[in-house]
Amino acid sequence: MKRTRSIVRGIGSYLPKRKLTNQDLEKLVDTSHEWIVQRTGIEERYIADDSETTSILGIKAAEAALADAGLRADDIDLVICATSTPDYTFPSTATMIQTGIGMTHGAAFDLQAVCTGFVYAVATADKFLRSGSHKRALVVGAETFSRILDWNDRTTCVLFGDGAGALVLEAQEGEGTSADRGVLTSHLRSDGRYRDKLYVDGGPGSTKTTGVLKMEGKEVFKFAVGMVADVVQDAFKATGTSAEELDWFVPHQANRRIITASADKLGIAQEKVVITVNKHGNTSAASIPLALDAARKDGRIKDGDLVMIEAIGGGFTWGSALIRW
Ligand code: ACO
């Protein structure tokens, strides 16, 4: 039976100008390049300066995605920005991106699911497009996690970086099979009982401050692999596809060991796994579109390829989406 699909029309990303290497971090906290690489796979990350706010990074990524799609702001009627580091408590970063790209019509809103934000945003945009209410969505993941880090805490400050990525999705009719292009399925989960494992200790409604990131790294690690595997299996089941049929596995880029262990558990060959955590660190909601853009631009992801995205983040939140490019 024919059904509306959300097709990928374009992708783009943007990184701040300043690169921060592990060697640079050795000068800030008691750490070493070897420790960081061995535990996380991270070699370097990008850190935004004061002028490079989340919305600025998001605008640059959105403009790159529009150019890749061959579209203009006038062609878009929905902007969703996944972020946990908005420029302001309000207005939303999405409305600032909307203005930044010169768009005065349609709707724009932020979505907050921490590192799972981009998967949540793709799933949400897909539901808007399939409902028929909107035609083309700009889905942005943009973060400046450097602003919410305790730069004296070596257990967290070495892990994160800043950046943004954006995807243009367009409603088109498909045949209703897994051979269709577009978002084939999405699966979102959350469980607020895990809030103390990964959180920011401030906010407008509690401390009236921004707060800094706190994480029980070992605990997050313990849950991550199982949760990720569950939602990826859900996506395979819903579409009748399998790990063998997958062309690319593009997970949230938090830690190379979590990524590798997840792929192994799911029976996904390591050569199908896209890894950018070595270059970008953990950029939260921006990590998946940054990785998708890297793999698209270097020729790995081709039209028609089957691509699984997945993430776990604070909350906990977790989710997956299977996309035929
Ligand atoms: N440099 C050197 N030593 C360090 C550092 C550092 N940067 N950080 C911690 N250590 C030390 C610890 O103090 C500890 O020393 P001790 O044994 O003397 O007490 C030792 O290294 C081991 O620390 P652990 O925390 O046990 O190290 P572990 O192997 O668990 O690695 C890590 C830590 C990398 C954080 C890991 O637990 C991890 O990756 N967890 C998942 C984190 C994650 O993915 N978070 C993102 C989720 S997404 C989101 O929503 C933000």
Short mmCIF file of C-alpha atoms and ligand atoms in Angstrom, two decimals:
data_model
loop_
_atom_site.label_atom_id
_atom_site.label_comp_id
_atom_site.label_asym_id
_atom_site.label_seq_id
_atom_site.Cartn_x
_atom_site.Cartn_y
_atom_site.Cartn_z
CA MET A 1 0.00 0.00 0.00
CA LYS A 2 1.41 3.40 -1.00
CA ARG A 3 2.43 5.67 1.88
CA THR A 4 4.11 9.00 2.45
CA ARG A 5 7.83 8.77 3.24
CA SER A 6 10.24 11.39 4.55
CA ILE A 7 13.03 11.36 1.98
CA VAL A 8 16.53 12.72 2.64
CA ARG A 9 17.05 15.65 0.27
CA GLY A 10 20.25 17.09 1.70
CA ILE A 11 22.72 17.11 4.58
CA GLY A 12 25.22 19.59 5.96
CA SER A 13 27.31 20.24 9.04
CA TYR A 14 29.51 22.83 10.67
CA LEU A 15 32.31 22.78 13.22
CA PRO A 16 33.69 25.69 15.26
CA LYS A 17 37.05 27.12 14.21
CA ARG A 18 39.07 26.13 17.29
CA LYS A 19 40.37 22.59 17.57
CA LEU A 20 41.26 21.26 21.03
CA THR A 21 43.54 18.21 21.05
CA ASN A 22 44.18 15.76 23.85
CA GLN A 23 47.63 17.30 24.15
CA ASP A 24 45.97 20.68 24.77
CA LEU A 25 43.85 19.06 27.51
CA GLU A 26 46.98 17.66 29.18
CA LYS A 27 47.81 21.29 29.98
CA LEU A 28 44.39 21.93 31.56
CA VAL A 29 43.73 18.84 33.71
CA ASP A 30 45.58 15.77 35.00
CA THR A 31 45.03 13.54 31.97
CA SER A 32 46.95 12.02 29.07
CA HIS A 33 46.41 11.51 25.35
CA GLU A 34 46.90 7.77 25.90
CA TRP A 35 44.22 7.55 28.63
CA ILE A 36 41.64 9.45 26.57
CA VAL A 37 42.29 7.46 23.38
CA GLN A 38 42.33 4.10 25.16
CA ARG A 39 39.07 4.73 27.12
CA THR A 40 37.12 6.73 24.53
CA GLY A 41 38.80 6.78 21.12
CA ILE A 42 38.72 10.60 21.17
CA GLU A 43 41.79 12.40 19.76
CA GLU A 44 40.46 15.92 19.25
CA ARG A 45 37.28 18.00 19.38
CA TYR A 46 36.17 21.51 18.38
CA ILE A 47 35.29 24.22 20.91
CA ALA A 48 33.10 27.20 20.05
CA ASP A 49 34.30 30.72 20.89
CA ASP A 50 31.92 33.26 22.43
CA SER A 51 30.66 34.40 19.03
CA GLU A 52 29.89 30.85 17.89
CA THR A 53 26.62 30.20 19.71
CA THR A 54 24.50 27.09 19.19
CA SER A 55 22.19 28.96 16.81
CA ILE A 56 25.15 30.26 14.77
CA LEU A 57 26.50 26.70 14.39
CA GLY A 58 22.97 25.52 13.53
CA ILE A 59 22.47 28.23 10.90
CA LYS A 60 25.75 27.30 9.17
CA ALA A 61 24.80 23.60 9.15
CA ALA A 62 21.28 24.40 7.93
CA GLU A 63 22.63 26.55 5.08
CA ALA A 64 24.99 23.73 4.06
CA ALA A 65 22.10 21.21 4.09
CA LEU A 66 19.90 23.52 2.00
CA ALA A 67 22.72 24.01 -0.52
CA ASP A 68 23.24 20.23 -0.68
CA ALA A 69 19.51 19.78 -1.31
CA GLY A 70 19.44 22.51 -3.96
CA LEU A 71 16.65 24.19 -1.97
CA ARG A 72 16.03 27.64 -0.45
CA ALA A 73 14.60 28.64 2.93
CA ASP A 74 11.28 29.36 1.15
CA ASP A 75 10.99 25.65 0.34
CA ILE A 76 11.07 24.60 4.03
CA ASP A 77 7.97 24.76 6.25
CA LEU A 78 9.24 23.14 9.46
CA VAL A 79 12.43 23.60 11.51
CA ILE A 80 13.18 21.33 14.45
CA CYS A 81 16.36 21.91 16.43
CA ALA A 82 17.56 19.22 18.81
CA THR A 83 19.70 20.83 21.49
CA SER A 84 20.38 20.84 25.23
CA THR A 85 22.54 23.96 24.97
CA PRO A 86 20.19 26.63 23.56
CA ASP A 87 21.47 30.20 23.19
CA TYR A 88 18.75 31.34 25.60
CA THR A 89 16.14 29.76 27.83
CA PHE A 90 13.79 31.24 25.24
CA PRO A 91 13.17 31.98 22.41
CA SER A 92 13.99 28.59 20.96
CA THR A 93 17.21 28.07 19.03
CA ALA A 94 15.03 26.74 16.19
CA THR A 95 13.35 30.14 15.72
CA MET A 96 16.78 31.79 15.70
CA ILE A 97 17.91 29.35 13.01
CA GLN A 98 14.67 30.02 11.13
CA THR A 99 15.43 33.78 11.12
CA GLY A 100 19.10 33.15 10.36
CA ILE A 101 18.32 31.31 7.15
CA GLY A 102 15.81 34.01 6.14
CA MET A 103 12.60 32.06 6.73
CA THR A 104 9.52 33.91 8.03
CA HIS A 105 6.79 31.34 7.39
CA GLY A 106 6.13 27.83 8.74
CA ALA A 107 6.89 26.61 12.27
CA ALA A 108 10.06 26.12 14.30
CA PHE A 109 10.63 24.56 17.70
CA ASP A 110 13.36 23.00 19.86
CA LEU A 111 13.39 19.42 21.02
CA GLN A 112 15.32 18.28 24.07
CA ALA A 113 16.32 14.65 24.43
CA VAL A 114 20.03 15.26 25.13
CA CYS A 115 22.25 12.96 23.02
CA THR A 116 19.18 11.20 21.58
CA GLY A 117 17.85 14.57 20.43
CA PHE A 118 18.61 14.10 16.75
CA VAL A 119 16.92 10.69 16.60
CA TYR A 120 13.89 12.16 18.40
CA ALA A 121 13.88 15.10 15.96
CA VAL A 122 14.04 12.87 12.87
CA ALA A 123 11.19 10.74 14.26
CA THR A 124 9.13 13.86 15.04
CA ALA A 125 9.73 15.47 11.64
CA ASP A 126 8.83 12.16 9.98
CA LYS A 127 5.50 12.11 11.80
CA PHE A 128 4.75 15.73 10.77
CA LEU A 129 5.58 14.99 7.13
CA ARG A 130 3.66 11.73 7.00
CA SER A 131 0.59 13.43 8.52
CA GLY A 132 0.48 15.75 5.51
CA SER A 133 0.64 18.91 7.62
CA HIS A 134 4.13 19.88 6.37
CA LYS A 135 6.09 19.27 3.19
CA ARG A 136 9.80 19.83 3.96
CA ALA A 137 11.57 19.81 7.30
CA LEU A 138 14.97 21.03 8.34
CA VAL A 139 16.12 18.80 11.19
CA VAL A 140 19.07 20.32 13.04
CA GLY A 141 21.24 18.95 15.83
CA ALA A 142 23.33 21.78 17.31
CA GLU A 143 25.28 21.93 20.57
CA THR A 144 27.84 23.90 22.53
CA PHE A 145 28.42 21.40 25.34
CA SER A 146 31.70 23.19 26.15
CA ARG A 147 29.51 25.83 27.87
CA ILE A 148 28.09 23.33 30.39
CA LEU A 149 31.29 21.46 31.25
CA ASP A 150 33.25 21.75 34.48
CA TRP A 151 36.68 22.38 32.96
CA ASN A 152 38.31 21.22 36.22
CA ASP A 153 36.61 17.80 36.08
CA ARG A 154 38.83 15.49 34.04
CA THR A 155 36.22 12.72 34.09
CA THR A 156 33.85 14.75 31.88
CA CYS A 157 35.65 17.68 30.21
CA VAL A 158 37.76 15.44 27.96
CA LEU A 159 34.69 13.75 26.45
CA PHE A 160 32.68 16.49 24.73
CA GLY A 161 32.92 18.89 21.81
CA ASP A 162 30.79 21.45 19.94
CA GLY A 163 29.25 21.36 16.46
CA ALA A 164 26.09 21.13 14.37
CA GLY A 165 24.56 19.05 11.61
CA ALA A 166 21.34 19.34 9.61
CA LEU A 167 19.19 17.14 7.40
CA VAL A 168 16.51 18.19 4.92
CA LEU A 169 13.58 15.76 4.81
CA GLU A 170 10.86 15.95 2.16
CA ALA A 171 7.46 14.21 1.99
CA GLN A 172 7.22 11.95 -1.06
CA GLU A 173 5.04 9.01 -1.94
CA GLY A 174 6.57 5.53 -1.56
CA GLU A 175 5.38 1.99 -2.25
CA GLY A 176 5.10 1.16 1.45
CA THR A 177 7.92 -1.41 1.43
CA SER A 178 11.40 -1.44 2.96
CA ALA A 179 12.76 -0.78 -0.54
CA ASP A 180 11.32 2.76 -0.33
CA ARG A 181 13.64 5.69 0.14
CA GLY A 182 13.23 7.71 3.33
CA VAL A 183 12.67 7.12 7.03
CA LEU A 184 11.37 3.53 7.18
CA THR A 185 10.77 3.35 10.93
CA SER A 186 11.72 5.00 14.22
CA HIS A 187 11.65 3.81 17.83
CA LEU A 188 11.89 6.16 20.80
CA ARG A 189 12.27 5.27 24.47
CA SER A 190 12.92 7.00 27.77
CA ASP A 191 13.08 6.16 31.48
CA GLY A 192 13.43 9.06 33.89
CA ARG A 193 14.49 6.83 36.78
CA TYR A 194 18.06 7.07 35.43
CA ARG A 195 18.22 10.85 35.69
CA ASP A 196 21.04 10.90 38.28
CA LYS A 197 23.41 8.92 36.02
CA LEU A 198 23.77 11.81 33.58
CA TYR A 199 22.44 15.31 34.19
CA VAL A 200 23.20 19.01 34.44
CA ASP A 201 23.01 20.35 38.01
CA GLY A 202 21.27 23.63 37.19
CA GLY A 203 18.40 25.16 35.26
CA PRO A 204 16.05 28.15 35.20
CA GLY A 205 13.31 26.41 37.20
CA SER A 206 15.52 25.07 39.98
CA THR A 207 18.85 26.81 40.60
CA LYS A 208 18.30 29.74 38.20
CA THR A 209 21.77 28.95 36.85
CA THR A 210 22.95 26.97 33.85
CA GLY A 211 24.76 24.29 35.86
CA VAL A 212 27.42 21.83 34.73
CA LEU A 213 27.31 18.30 33.41
CA LYS A 214 27.58 15.44 35.91
CA MET A 215 27.99 11.85 34.83
CA GLU A 216 28.51 8.42 36.33
CA GLY A 217 30.43 7.24 33.29
CA LYS A 218 30.69 3.58 34.27
CA GLU A 219 26.93 3.39 34.92
CA VAL A 220 26.08 5.01 31.58
CA PHE A 221 28.37 2.56 29.85
CA LYS A 222 26.72 -0.38 31.62
CA PHE A 223 23.23 0.47 30.31
CA ALA A 224 24.16 1.92 26.93
CA VAL A 225 24.95 -1.21 24.94
CA GLY A 226 21.80 -3.13 25.95
CA MET A 227 19.46 -0.18 25.40
CA VAL A 228 20.93 0.60 22.00
CA ALA A 229 20.68 -3.04 20.92
CA ASP A 230 16.98 -3.18 21.93
CA VAL A 231 15.86 -0.23 19.80
CA VAL A 232 17.98 -1.25 16.82
CA GLN A 233 16.41 -4.74 16.96
CA ASP A 234 12.98 -3.06 17.13
CA ALA A 235 13.79 -1.23 13.88
CA PHE A 236 14.92 -4.43 12.14
CA LYS A 237 11.75 -6.24 13.31
CA ALA A 238 9.40 -3.45 12.22
CA THR A 239 10.84 -3.39 8.70
CA GLY A 240 11.74 -7.06 8.18
CA THR A 241 15.37 -6.07 7.62
CA SER A 242 18.53 -7.38 9.25
CA ALA A 243 22.07 -6.49 10.25
CA GLU A 244 23.33 -8.16 7.05
CA GLU A 245 21.20 -5.87 4.85
CA LEU A 246 22.42 -2.73 6.60
CA ASP A 247 24.89 -0.63 4.60
CA TRP A 248 25.86 1.82 7.37
CA PHE A 249 25.51 1.94 11.14
CA VAL A 250 25.77 5.57 12.28
CA PRO A 251 25.51 5.63 16.07
CA HIS A 252 25.65 8.55 18.46
CA GLN A 253 29.36 9.27 18.88
CA ALA A 254 30.01 9.16 22.63
CA ASN A 255 32.69 6.56 22.99
CA ARG A 256 34.39 4.18 20.56
CA ARG A 257 34.14 1.26 22.99
CA ILE A 258 30.33 1.64 23.31
CA ILE A 259 30.00 1.88 19.51
CA THR A 260 32.16 -1.19 18.87
CA ALA A 261 30.44 -3.25 21.57
CA SER A 262 26.99 -2.29 20.25
CA ALA A 263 27.88 -3.27 16.69
CA ASP A 264 29.30 -6.60 17.89
CA LYS A 265 26.18 -7.38 19.94
CA LEU A 266 23.97 -6.62 16.92
CA GLY A 267 26.10 -8.64 14.49
CA ILE A 268 26.95 -5.55 12.43
CA ALA A 269 30.33 -5.79 10.69
CA GLN A 270 32.80 -3.18 11.98
CA GLU A 271 33.52 -1.94 8.43
CA LYS A 272 29.87 -0.75 8.22
CA VAL A 273 30.26 1.41 11.34
CA VAL A 274 30.78 5.15 10.82
CA ILE A 275 33.05 6.60 13.51
CA THR A 276 33.78 10.31 13.94
CA VAL A 277 34.15 10.42 17.73
CA ASN A 278 37.94 10.43 17.25
CA LYS A 279 37.70 13.79 15.45
CA HIS A 280 34.66 15.44 17.07
CA GLY A 281 34.37 14.03 20.61
CA ASN A 282 30.81 13.69 21.91
CA THR A 283 28.79 16.53 20.38
CA SER A 284 25.49 15.24 21.84
CA ALA A 285 22.56 15.91 19.45
CA ALA A 286 24.97 17.07 16.73
CA SER A 287 27.01 13.88 16.60
CA ILE A 288 24.81 11.81 14.27
CA PRO A 289 24.25 14.47 11.58
CA LEU A 290 27.98 15.32 11.73
CA ALA A 291 28.80 11.64 11.18
CA LEU A 292 26.16 11.25 8.43
CA ASP A 293 27.54 14.29 6.63
CA ALA A 294 31.12 13.00 6.87
CA ALA A 295 30.13 9.60 5.47
CA ARG A 296 27.97 11.12 2.73
CA LYS A 297 30.61 13.63 1.64
CA ASP A 298 33.45 11.08 1.53
CA GLY A 299 31.33 8.82 -0.68
CA ARG A 300 30.52 6.04 1.78
CA ILE A 301 26.76 6.67 2.02
CA LYS A 302 25.25 6.39 -1.47
CA ASP A 303 21.70 6.88 -2.72
CA GLY A 304 19.65 3.80 -1.83
CA ASP A 305 21.87 2.73 1.08
CA LEU A 306 20.20 1.42 4.23
CA VAL A 307 21.40 3.50 7.20
CA MET A 308 20.65 2.87 10.90
CA ILE A 309 21.00 5.76 13.32
CA GLU A 310 20.76 5.26 17.08
CA ALA A 311 21.57 7.07 20.32
CA ILE A 312 21.36 7.02 24.09
CA GLY A 313 21.49 10.11 26.25
CA GLY A 314 20.57 11.79 29.51
CA GLY A 315 17.19 10.95 30.97
CA PHE A 316 17.83 8.22 29.97
CA THR A 317 16.47 8.65 26.48
CA TRP A 318 17.31 6.29 23.65
CA GLY A 319 16.11 5.56 20.15
CA SER A 320 16.75 4.41 16.59
CA ALA A 321 15.67 5.30 13.07
CA LEU A 322 16.20 3.29 9.91
CA ILE A 323 16.61 5.40 6.78
CA ARG A 324 17.02 4.41 3.15
CA TRP A 325 19.11 7.25 1.71
N1 ACO B 1 42.39 11.15 32.50
C1 ACO B 1 43.07 10.29 33.27
N2 ACO B 1 42.47 9.53 34.20
C2 ACO B 1 41.14 9.65 34.35
C3 ACO B 1 40.38 10.55 33.58
C4 ACO B 1 41.05 11.33 32.62
N3 ACO B 1 40.42 12.20 31.82
N4 ACO B 1 39.10 10.45 33.95
C5 ACO B 1 39.03 9.52 34.91
N5 ACO B 1 40.27 9.05 35.17
C6 ACO B 1 40.67 8.04 36.15
C7 ACO B 1 39.66 7.89 37.24
O1 ACO B 1 39.86 8.85 38.26
C8 ACO B 1 39.98 6.48 37.72
O2 ACO B 1 41.09 6.53 38.54
P1 ACO B 1 41.17 5.61 39.89
O3 ACO B 1 41.09 4.20 39.38
O4 ACO B 1 42.47 5.99 40.47
O5 ACO B 1 39.97 6.03 40.69
C9 ACO B 1 40.36 5.76 36.45
O6 ACO B 1 40.70 6.78 35.50
C10 ACO B 1 39.25 4.91 35.88
O7 ACO B 1 38.06 5.69 35.81
P2 ACO B 1 36.70 5.08 35.34
O8 ACO B 1 35.63 6.13 35.45
O9 ACO B 1 36.49 3.78 36.01
O10 ACO B 1 37.06 4.85 33.80
P3 ACO B 1 36.24 4.10 32.71
O11 ACO B 1 37.04 3.03 32.12
O12 ACO B 1 34.85 3.79 33.17
O13 ACO B 1 36.13 5.23 31.58
C11 ACO B 1 34.55 6.79 30.72
C12 ACO B 1 35.47 6.44 31.85
C13 ACO B 1 35.37 7.02 29.46
C14 ACO B 1 33.79 8.07 31.05
C15 ACO B 1 33.58 5.63 30.46
O14 ACO B 1 32.96 5.24 31.65
C16 ACO B 1 32.51 5.98 29.47
O15 ACO B 1 32.79 6.19 28.32
N6 ACO B 1 31.25 5.98 29.87
C17 ACO B 1 30.15 6.33 29.01
C18 ACO B 1 30.06 7.79 28.94
C19 ACO B 1 29.19 8.24 27.83
O16 ACO B 1 29.14 7.65 26.79
N7 ACO B 1 28.50 9.35 28.06
C20 ACO B 1 27.75 9.99 27.09
C21 ACO B 1 26.32 9.60 27.09
S1 ACO B 1 25.46 10.62 26.05
C22 ACO B 1 24.91 12.05 26.74
O17 ACO B 1 23.69 12.19 26.87
C23 ACO B 1 25.83 13.11 27.21
#
